[in-house]
mmCIF file of C-alpha atoms in Angstrom:
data_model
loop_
_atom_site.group_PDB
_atom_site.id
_atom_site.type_symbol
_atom_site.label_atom_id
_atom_site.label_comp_id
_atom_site.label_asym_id
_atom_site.label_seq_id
_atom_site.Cartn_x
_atom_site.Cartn_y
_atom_site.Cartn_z
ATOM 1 C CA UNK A 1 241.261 83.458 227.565
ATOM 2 C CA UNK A 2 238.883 83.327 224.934
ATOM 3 C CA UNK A 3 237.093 86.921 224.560
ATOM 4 C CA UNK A 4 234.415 85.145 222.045
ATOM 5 C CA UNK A 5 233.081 82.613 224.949
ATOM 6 C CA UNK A 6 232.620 85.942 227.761
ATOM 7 C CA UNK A 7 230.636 87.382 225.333
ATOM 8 C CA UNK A 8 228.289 84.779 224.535
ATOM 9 C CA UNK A 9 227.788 83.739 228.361
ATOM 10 C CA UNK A 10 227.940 87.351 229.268
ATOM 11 C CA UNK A 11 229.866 86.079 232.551
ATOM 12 C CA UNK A 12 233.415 86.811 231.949
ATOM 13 C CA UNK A 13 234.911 89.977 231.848
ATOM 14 C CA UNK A 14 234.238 91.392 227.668
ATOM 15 C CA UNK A 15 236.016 93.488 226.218
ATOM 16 C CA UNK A 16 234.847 96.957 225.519
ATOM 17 C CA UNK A 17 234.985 96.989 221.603
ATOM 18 C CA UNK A 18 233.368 93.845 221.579
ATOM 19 C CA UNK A 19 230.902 94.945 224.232
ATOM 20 C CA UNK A 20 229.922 97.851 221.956
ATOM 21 C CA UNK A 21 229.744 95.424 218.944
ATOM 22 C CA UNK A 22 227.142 93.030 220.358
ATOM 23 C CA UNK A 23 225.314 96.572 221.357
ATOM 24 C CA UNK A 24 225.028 97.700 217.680
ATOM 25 C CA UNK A 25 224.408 94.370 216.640
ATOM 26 C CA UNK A 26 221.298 94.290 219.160
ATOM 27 C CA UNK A 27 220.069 98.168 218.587
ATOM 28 C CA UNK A 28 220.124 96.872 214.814
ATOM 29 C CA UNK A 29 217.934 94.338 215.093
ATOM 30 C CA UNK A 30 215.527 96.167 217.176
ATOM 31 C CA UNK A 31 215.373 98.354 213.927
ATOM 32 C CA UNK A 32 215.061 95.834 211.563
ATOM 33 C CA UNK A 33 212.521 93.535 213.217
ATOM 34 C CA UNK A 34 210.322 97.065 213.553
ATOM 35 C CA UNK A 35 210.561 97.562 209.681
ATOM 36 C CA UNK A 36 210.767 93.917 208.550
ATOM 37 C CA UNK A 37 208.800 92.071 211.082
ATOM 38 C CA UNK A 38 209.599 88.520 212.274
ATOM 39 C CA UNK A 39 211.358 88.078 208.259
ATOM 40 C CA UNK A 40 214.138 90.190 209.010
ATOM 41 C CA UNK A 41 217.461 88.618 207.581
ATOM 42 C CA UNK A 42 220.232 88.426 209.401
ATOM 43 C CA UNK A 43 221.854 89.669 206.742
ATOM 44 C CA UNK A 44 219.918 93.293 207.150
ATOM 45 C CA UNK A 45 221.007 93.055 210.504
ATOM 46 C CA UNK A 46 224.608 93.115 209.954
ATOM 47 C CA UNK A 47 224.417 95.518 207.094
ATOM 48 C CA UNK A 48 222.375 97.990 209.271
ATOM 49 C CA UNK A 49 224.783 97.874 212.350
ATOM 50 C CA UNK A 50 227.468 97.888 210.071
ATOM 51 C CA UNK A 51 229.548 94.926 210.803
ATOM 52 C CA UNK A 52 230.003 91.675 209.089
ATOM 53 C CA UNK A 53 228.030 88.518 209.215
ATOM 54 C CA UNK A 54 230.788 86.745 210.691
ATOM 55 C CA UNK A 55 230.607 89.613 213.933
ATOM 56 C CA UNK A 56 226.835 88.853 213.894
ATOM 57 C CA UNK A 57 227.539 85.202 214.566
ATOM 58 C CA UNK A 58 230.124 85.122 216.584
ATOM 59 C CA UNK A 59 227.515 87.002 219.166
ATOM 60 C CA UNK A 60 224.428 85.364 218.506
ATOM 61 C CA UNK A 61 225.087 81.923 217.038
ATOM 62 C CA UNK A 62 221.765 81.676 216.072
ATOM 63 C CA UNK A 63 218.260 83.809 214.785
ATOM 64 C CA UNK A 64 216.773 82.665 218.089
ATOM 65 C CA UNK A 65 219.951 83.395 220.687
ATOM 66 C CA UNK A 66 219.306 87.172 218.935
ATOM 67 C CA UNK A 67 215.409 87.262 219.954
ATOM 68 C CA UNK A 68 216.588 86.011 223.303
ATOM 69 C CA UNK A 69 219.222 88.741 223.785
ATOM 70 C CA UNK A 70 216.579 91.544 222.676
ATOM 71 C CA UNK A 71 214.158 90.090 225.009
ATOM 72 C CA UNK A 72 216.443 90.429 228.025
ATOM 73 C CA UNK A 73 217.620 93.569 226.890
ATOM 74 C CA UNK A 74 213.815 95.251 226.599
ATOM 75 C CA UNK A 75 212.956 93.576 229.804
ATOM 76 C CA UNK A 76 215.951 94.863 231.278
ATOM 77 C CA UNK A 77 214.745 98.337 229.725
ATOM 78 C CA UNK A 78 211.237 98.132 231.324
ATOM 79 C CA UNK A 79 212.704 97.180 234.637
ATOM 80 C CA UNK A 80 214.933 99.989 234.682
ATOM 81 C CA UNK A 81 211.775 102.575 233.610
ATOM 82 C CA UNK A 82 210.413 100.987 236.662
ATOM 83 C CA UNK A 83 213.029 101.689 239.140
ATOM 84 C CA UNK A 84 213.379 105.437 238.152
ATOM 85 C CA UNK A 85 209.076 105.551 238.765
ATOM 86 C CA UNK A 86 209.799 104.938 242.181
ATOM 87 C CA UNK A 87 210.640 108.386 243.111
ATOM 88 C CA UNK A 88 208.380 109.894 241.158
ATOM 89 C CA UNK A 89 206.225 112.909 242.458
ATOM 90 C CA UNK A 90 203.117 111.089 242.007
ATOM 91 C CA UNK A 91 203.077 107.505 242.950
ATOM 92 C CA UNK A 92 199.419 106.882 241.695
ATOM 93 C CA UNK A 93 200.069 107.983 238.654
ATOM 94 C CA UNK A 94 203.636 106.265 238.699
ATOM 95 C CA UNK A 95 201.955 102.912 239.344
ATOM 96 C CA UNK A 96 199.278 102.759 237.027
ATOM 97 C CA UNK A 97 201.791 104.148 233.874
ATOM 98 C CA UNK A 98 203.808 101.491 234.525
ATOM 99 C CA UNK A 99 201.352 98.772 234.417
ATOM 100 C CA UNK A 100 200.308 100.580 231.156
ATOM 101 C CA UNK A 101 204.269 100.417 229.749
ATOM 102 C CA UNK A 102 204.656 96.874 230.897
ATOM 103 C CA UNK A 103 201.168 95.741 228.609
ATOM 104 C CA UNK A 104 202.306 98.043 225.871
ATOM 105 C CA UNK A 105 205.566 95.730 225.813
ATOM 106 C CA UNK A 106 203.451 92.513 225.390
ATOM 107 C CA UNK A 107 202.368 93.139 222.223
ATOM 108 C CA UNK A 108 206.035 93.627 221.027
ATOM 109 C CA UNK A 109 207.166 90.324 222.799
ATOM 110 C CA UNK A 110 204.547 88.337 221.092
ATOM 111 C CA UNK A 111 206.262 87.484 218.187
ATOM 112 C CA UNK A 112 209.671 87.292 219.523
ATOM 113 C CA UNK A 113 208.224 84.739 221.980
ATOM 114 C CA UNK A 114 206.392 82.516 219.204
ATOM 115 C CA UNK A 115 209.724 82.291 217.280
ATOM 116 C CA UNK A 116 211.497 80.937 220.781
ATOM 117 C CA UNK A 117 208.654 78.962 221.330
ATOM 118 C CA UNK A 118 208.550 76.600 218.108
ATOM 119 C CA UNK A 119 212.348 76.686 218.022
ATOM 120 C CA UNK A 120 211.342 74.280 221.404
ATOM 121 C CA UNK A 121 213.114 77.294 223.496
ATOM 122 C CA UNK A 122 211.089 78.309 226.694
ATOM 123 C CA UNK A 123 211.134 82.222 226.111
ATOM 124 C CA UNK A 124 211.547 83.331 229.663
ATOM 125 C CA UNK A 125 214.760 81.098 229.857
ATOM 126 C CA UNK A 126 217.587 83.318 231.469
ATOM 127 C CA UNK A 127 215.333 85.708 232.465
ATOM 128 C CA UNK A 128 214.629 84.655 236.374
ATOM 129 C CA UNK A 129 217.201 87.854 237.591
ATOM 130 C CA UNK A 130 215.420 90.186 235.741
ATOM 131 C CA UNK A 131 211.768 88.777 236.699
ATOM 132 C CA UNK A 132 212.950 89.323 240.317
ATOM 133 C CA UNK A 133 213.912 92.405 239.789
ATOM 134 C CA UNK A 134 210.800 93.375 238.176
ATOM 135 C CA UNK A 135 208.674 91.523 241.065
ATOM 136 C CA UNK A 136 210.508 93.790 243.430
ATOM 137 C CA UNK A 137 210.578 96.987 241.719
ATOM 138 C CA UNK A 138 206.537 96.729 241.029
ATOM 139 C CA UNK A 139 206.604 95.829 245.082
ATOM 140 C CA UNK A 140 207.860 99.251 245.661
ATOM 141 C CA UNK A 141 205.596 101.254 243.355
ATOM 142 C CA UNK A 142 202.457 99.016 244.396
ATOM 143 C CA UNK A 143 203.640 100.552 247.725
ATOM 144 C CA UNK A 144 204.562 103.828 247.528
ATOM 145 C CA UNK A 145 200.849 104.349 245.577
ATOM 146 C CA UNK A 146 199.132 102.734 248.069
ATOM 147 C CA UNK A 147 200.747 104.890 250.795
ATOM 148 C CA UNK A 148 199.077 108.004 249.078
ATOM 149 C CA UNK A 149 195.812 106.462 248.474
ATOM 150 C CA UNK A 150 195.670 106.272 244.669
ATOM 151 C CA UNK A 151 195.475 102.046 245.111
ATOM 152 C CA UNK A 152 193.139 100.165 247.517
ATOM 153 C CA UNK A 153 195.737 99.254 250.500
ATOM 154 C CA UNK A 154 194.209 95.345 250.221
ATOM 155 C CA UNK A 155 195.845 94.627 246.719
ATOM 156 C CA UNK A 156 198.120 92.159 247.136
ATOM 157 C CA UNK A 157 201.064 91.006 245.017
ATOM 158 C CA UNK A 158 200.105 87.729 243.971
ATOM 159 C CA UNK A 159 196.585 89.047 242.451
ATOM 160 C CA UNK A 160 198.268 92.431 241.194
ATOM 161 C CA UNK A 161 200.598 89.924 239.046
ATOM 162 C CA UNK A 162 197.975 87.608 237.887
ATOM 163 C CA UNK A 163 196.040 90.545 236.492
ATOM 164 C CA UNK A 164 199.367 91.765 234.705
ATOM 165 C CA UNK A 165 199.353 87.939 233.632
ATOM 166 C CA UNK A 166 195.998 87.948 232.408
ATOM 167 C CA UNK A 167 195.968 90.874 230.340
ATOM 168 C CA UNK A 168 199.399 90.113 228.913
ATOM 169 C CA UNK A 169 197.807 87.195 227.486
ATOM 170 C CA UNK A 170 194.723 88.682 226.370
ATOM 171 C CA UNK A 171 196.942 91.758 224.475
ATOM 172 C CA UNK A 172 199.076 88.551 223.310
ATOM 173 C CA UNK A 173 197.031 85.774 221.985
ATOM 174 C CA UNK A 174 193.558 87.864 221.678
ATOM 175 C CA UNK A 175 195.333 90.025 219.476
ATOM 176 C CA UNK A 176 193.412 93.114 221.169
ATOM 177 C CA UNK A 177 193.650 96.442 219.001
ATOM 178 C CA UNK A 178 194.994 99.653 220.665
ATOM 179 C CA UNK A 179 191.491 100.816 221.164
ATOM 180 C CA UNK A 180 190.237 97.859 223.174
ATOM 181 C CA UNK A 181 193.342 97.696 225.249
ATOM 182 C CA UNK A 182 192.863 100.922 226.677
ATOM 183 C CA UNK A 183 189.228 100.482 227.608
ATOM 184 C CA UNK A 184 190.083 97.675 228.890
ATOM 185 C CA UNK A 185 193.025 98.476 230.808
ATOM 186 C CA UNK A 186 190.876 101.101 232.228
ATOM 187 C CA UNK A 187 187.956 98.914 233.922
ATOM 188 C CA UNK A 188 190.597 96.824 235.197
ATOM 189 C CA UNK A 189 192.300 99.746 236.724
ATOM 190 C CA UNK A 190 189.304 101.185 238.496
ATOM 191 C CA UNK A 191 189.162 97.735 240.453
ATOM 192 C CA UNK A 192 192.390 98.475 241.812
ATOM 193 C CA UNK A 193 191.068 101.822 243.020
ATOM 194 C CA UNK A 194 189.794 102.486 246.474
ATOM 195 C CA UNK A 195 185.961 102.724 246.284
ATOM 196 C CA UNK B 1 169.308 56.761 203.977
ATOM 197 C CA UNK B 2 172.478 56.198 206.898
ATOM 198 C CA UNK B 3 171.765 56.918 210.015
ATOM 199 C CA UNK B 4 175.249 57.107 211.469
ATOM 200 C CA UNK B 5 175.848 59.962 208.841
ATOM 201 C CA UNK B 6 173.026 61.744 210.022
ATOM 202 C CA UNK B 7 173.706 61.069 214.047
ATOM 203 C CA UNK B 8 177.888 62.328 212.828
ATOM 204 C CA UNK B 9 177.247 65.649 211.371
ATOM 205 C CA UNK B 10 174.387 66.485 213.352
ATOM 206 C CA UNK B 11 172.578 67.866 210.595
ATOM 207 C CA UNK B 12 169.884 64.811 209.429
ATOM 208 C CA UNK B 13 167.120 63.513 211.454
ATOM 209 C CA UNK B 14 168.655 60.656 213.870
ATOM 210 C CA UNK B 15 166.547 57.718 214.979
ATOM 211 C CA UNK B 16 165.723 58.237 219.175
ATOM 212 C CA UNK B 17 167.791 55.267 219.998
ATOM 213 C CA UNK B 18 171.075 56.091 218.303
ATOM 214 C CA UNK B 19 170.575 59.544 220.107
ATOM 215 C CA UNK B 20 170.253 57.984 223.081
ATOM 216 C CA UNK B 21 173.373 56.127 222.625
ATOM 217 C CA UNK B 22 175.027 58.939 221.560
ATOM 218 C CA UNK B 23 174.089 60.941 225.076
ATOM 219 C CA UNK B 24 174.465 58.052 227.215
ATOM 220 C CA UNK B 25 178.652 57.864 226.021
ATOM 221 C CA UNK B 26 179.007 61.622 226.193
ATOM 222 C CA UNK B 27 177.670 61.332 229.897
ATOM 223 C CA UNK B 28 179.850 58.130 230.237
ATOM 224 C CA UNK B 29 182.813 60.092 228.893
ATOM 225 C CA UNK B 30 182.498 62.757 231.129
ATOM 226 C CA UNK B 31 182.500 60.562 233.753
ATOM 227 C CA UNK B 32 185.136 58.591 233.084
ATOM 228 C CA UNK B 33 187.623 62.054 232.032
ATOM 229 C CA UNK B 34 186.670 63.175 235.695
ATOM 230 C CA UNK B 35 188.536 59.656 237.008
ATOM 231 C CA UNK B 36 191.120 59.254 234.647
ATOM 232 C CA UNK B 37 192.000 62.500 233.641
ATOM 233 C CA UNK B 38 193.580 62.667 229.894
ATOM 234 C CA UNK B 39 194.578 59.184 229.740
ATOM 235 C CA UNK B 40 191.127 57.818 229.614
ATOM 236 C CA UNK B 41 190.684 55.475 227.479
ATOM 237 C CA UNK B 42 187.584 54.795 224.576
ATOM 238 C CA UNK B 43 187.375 51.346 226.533
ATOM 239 C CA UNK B 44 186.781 52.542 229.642
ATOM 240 C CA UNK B 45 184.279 54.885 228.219
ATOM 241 C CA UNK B 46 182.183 52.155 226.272
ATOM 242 C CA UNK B 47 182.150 49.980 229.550
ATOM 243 C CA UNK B 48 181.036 52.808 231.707
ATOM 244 C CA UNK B 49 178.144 53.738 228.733
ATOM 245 C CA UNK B 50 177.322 50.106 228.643
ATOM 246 C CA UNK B 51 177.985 49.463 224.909
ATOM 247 C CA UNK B 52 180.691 47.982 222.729
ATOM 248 C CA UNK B 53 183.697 49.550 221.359
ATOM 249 C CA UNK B 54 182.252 49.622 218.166
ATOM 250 C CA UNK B 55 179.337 51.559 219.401
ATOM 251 C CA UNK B 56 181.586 54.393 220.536
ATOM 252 C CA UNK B 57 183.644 54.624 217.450
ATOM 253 C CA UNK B 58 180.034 54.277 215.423
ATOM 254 C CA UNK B 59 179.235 57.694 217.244
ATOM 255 C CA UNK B 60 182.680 59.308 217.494
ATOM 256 C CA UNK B 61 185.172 57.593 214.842
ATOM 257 C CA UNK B 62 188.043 59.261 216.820
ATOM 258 C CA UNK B 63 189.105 60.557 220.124
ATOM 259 C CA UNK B 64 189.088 64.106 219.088
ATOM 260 C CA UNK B 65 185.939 63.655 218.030
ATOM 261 C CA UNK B 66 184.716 62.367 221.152
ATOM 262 C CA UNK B 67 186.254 65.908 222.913
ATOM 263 C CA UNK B 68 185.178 68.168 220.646
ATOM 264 C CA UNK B 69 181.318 66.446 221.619
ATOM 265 C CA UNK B 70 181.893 66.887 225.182
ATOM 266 C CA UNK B 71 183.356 70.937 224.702
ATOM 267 C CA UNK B 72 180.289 71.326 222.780
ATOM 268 C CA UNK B 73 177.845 69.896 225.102
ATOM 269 C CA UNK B 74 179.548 71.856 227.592
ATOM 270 C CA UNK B 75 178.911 74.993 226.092
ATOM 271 C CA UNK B 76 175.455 74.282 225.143
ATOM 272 C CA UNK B 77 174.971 73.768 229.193
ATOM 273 C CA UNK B 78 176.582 76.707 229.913
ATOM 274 C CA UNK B 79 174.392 78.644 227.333
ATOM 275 C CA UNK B 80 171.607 76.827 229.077
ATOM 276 C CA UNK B 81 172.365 78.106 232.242
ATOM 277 C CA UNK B 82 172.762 81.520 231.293
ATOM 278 C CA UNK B 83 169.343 81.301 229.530
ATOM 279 C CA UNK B 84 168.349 80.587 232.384
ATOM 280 C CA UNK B 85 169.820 83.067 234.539
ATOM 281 C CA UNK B 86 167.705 85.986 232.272
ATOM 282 C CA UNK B 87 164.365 85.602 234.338
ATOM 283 C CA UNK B 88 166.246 85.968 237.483
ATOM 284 C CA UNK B 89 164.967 87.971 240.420
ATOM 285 C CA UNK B 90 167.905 89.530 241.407
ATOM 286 C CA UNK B 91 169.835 90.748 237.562
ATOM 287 C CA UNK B 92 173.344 92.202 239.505
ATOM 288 C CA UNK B 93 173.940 88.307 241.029
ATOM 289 C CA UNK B 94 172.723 86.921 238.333
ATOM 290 C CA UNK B 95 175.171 88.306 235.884
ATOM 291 C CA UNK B 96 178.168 87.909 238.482
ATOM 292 C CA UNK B 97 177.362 84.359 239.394
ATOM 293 C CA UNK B 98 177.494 83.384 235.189
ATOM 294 C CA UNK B 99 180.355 85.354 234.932
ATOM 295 C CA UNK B 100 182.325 82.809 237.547
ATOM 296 C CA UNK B 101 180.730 80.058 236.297
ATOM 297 C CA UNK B 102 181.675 80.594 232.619
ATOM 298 C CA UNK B 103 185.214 80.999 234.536
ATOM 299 C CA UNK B 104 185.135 77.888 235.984
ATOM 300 C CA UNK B 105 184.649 76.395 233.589
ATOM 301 C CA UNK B 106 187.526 77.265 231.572
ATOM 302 C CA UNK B 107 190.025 75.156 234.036
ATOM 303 C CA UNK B 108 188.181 72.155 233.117
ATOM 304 C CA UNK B 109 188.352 72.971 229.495
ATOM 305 C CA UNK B 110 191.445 73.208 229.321
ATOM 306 C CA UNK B 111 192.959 69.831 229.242
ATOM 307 C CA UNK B 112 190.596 68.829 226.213
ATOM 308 C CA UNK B 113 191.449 72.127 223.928
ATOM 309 C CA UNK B 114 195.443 70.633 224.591
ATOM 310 C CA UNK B 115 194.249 67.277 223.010
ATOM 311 C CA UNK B 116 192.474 68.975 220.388
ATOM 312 C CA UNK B 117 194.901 71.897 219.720
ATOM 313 C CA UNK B 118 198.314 68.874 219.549
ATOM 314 C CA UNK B 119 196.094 67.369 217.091
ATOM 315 C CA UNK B 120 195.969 70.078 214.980
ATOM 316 C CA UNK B 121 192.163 70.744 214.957
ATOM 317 C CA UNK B 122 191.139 74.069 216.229
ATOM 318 C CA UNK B 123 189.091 73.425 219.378
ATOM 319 C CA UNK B 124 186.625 76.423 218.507
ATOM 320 C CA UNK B 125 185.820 74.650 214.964
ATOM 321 C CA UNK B 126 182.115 73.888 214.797
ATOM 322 C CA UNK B 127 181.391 75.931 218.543
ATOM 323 C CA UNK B 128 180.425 79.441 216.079
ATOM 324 C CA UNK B 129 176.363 79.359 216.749
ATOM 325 C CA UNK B 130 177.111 78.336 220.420
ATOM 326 C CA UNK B 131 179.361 81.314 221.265
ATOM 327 C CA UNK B 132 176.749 83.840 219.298
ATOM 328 C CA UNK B 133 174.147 82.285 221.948
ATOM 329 C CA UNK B 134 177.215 82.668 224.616
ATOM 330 C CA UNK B 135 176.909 86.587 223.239
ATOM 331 C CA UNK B 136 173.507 87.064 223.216
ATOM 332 C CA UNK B 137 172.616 85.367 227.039
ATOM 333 C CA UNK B 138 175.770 87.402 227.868
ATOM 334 C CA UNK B 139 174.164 90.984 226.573
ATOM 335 C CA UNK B 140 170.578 90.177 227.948
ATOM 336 C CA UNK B 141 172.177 89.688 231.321
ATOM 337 C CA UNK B 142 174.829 92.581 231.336
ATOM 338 C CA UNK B 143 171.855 95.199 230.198
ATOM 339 C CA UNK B 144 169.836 93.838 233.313
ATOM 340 C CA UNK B 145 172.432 94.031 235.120
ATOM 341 C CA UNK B 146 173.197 97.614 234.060
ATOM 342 C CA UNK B 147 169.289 98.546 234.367
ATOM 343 C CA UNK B 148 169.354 97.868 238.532
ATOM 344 C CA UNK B 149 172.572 99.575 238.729
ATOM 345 C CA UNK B 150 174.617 96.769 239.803
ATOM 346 C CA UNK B 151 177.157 96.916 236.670
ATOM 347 C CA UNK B 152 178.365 100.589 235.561
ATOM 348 C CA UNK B 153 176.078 101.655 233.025
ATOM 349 C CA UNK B 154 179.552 102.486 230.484
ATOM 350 C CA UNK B 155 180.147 98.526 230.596
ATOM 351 C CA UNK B 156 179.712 97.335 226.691
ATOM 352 C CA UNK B 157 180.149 93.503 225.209
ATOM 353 C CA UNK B 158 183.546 94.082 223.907
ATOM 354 C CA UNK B 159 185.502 95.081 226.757
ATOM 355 C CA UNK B 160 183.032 92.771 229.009
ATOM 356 C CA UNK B 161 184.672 89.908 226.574
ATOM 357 C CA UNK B 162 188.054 90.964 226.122
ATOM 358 C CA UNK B 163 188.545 90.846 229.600
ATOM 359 C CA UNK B 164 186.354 87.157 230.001
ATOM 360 C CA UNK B 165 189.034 85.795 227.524
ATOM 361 C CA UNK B 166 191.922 87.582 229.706
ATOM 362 C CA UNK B 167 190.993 85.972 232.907
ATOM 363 C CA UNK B 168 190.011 82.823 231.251
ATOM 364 C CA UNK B 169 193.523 82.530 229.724
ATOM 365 C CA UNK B 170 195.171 83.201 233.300
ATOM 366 C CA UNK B 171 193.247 80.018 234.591
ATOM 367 C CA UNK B 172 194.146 78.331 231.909
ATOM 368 C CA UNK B 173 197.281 78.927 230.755
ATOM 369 C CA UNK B 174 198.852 80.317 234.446
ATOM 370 C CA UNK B 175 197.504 77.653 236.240
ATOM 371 C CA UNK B 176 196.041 79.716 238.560
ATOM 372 C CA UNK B 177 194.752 78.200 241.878
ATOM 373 C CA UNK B 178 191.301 78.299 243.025
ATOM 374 C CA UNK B 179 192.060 80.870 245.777
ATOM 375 C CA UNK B 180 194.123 82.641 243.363
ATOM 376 C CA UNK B 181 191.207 83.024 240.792
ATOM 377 C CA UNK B 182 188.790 84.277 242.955
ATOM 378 C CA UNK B 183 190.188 86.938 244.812
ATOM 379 C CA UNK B 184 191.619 88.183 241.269
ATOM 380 C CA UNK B 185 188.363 88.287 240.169
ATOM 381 C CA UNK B 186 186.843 89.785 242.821
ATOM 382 C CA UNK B 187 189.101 92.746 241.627
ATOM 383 C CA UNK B 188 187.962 92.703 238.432
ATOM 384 C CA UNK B 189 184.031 92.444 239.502
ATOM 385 C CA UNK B 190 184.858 95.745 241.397
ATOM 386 C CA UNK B 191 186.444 97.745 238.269
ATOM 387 C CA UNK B 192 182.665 96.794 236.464
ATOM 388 C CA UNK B 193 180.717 97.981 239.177
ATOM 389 C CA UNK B 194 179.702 102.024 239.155
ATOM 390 C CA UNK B 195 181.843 104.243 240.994
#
């Protein structure tokens, strides 16, 4: 059995060591790409998680198979930030942070996506599980807030997601500052308010 | 002195009939774009117009060009409309109504900023005076608006345009369906309305 190939598909059983490895790897290049932006060598990758560049390969053949793994892995993050909101205390307030995290991510995806994107990669490849997941998870704290009064009971998924959608893009390819995301963020939220 | 310099950049005095030409394949190209969609070709235009080949490439030497005519001539109706729309008798419907309509008319756009966009031309180039007009019909409506009491009086331009370009990018780039669009909007015409 070939320990190399489970890694990279992420199917097969892994090994632990190497399991850890590709987690160092990934945690390093989250650091990297925050100091370095989208110039970040692989090289500073393997020196800051320690390994060699051979270990760096042997995960993540390529630049762009890295983006793709941190992708999944921040989505994966988000999703599970999500899940614990869903018993929290206050479900209004539960909801509406949430949207907030999940806009505050966009801006970080951006240029992670544009790499993917002129590589010819469609950046939301491999991603289906965890955009059902998040689909279902936002389900539950659209309707747990609803319940209590803090959303207007006729929001609906589909429009709920295509606001998410809109904005995304707007914080993406608008390149909004901080500033005008907020205020922004906050007209949009009073429509989803009960009047 | 060349005329067909002057009727190209706009900028010298053009001679009535070359105008006229001019208009009457714009018109003709619109036309024909609502048939054929993106595959249109400049033949179909110059039959539809009336004029020779020759006459079309006189006026527009290439097929970008040709677009970037018709996104401008939209615009400039749009602007028109919204002029317009200032001596209204009711200022709250007035300012919704051009809100949807500049929405609307971002689907349609869409297919032409591809053509322009693959071609490497930016599809805003040469549209700068037309979207300061866009602002300044847009701010002469919103403080009407604002003055009845149909918009919330904390409303300003650039959250009013950051989230124009938001929704605008979810028809356009998320394909969103008619249906889809409206009732989304709907939510966001709620969250600028006072409380």
């Amino acid at each position: 059995m070939s320990t190399e190939g489970g890694e990279m598909t992420g199917t097969r059983p892994q090994r632990a060591d190497a399991r850890r490895n590709r987690e160092r790897v990934l945690a390093a290049a989250e650091d990297v790409l925050a100091a370095d932006g989208m110039s970040a060598s692989m090289r500073a990758v393997a020196d800051r998680a320690g390994v060699g560049l051979g270990t760096i390969y042997r995960h993540f053949p390529t630049r762009e198979a890295l983006y793709q793994a941190i992708l999944a892995a921040r989505m994966e993050q988000l999703v599970a930030a999500g899940r614990a909101a869903t018993t929290a205390d206050d479900p209004g307030a539960a909801f509406f942070d949430f949207l907030t995290r999940i806009l505050d991510s966009a801006r970080d995806k951006k240029a992670l996506s544009d790499v993917l994107a002129e590589a010819g990669l469609d950046p939301k490849s491999g991603l289906s599980r965890i955009t059902d997941d998040m689909r279902e998870v936002l389900a539950t704290l659209l309707s747990r807030a609803q319940k209590t009064g803090a959303v207007r009971p006729d929001l609906r998924m589909p429009e709920l997601f295509a606001l998410l959608t809109a904005v995304s893009l707007g914080v993406e390819r608008a390149a909004w500052s901080r500033d005008l995301t907020t205020s922004t963020l906050s007209l949009v939220f009073d429509g989803l308010r009960p009047r």
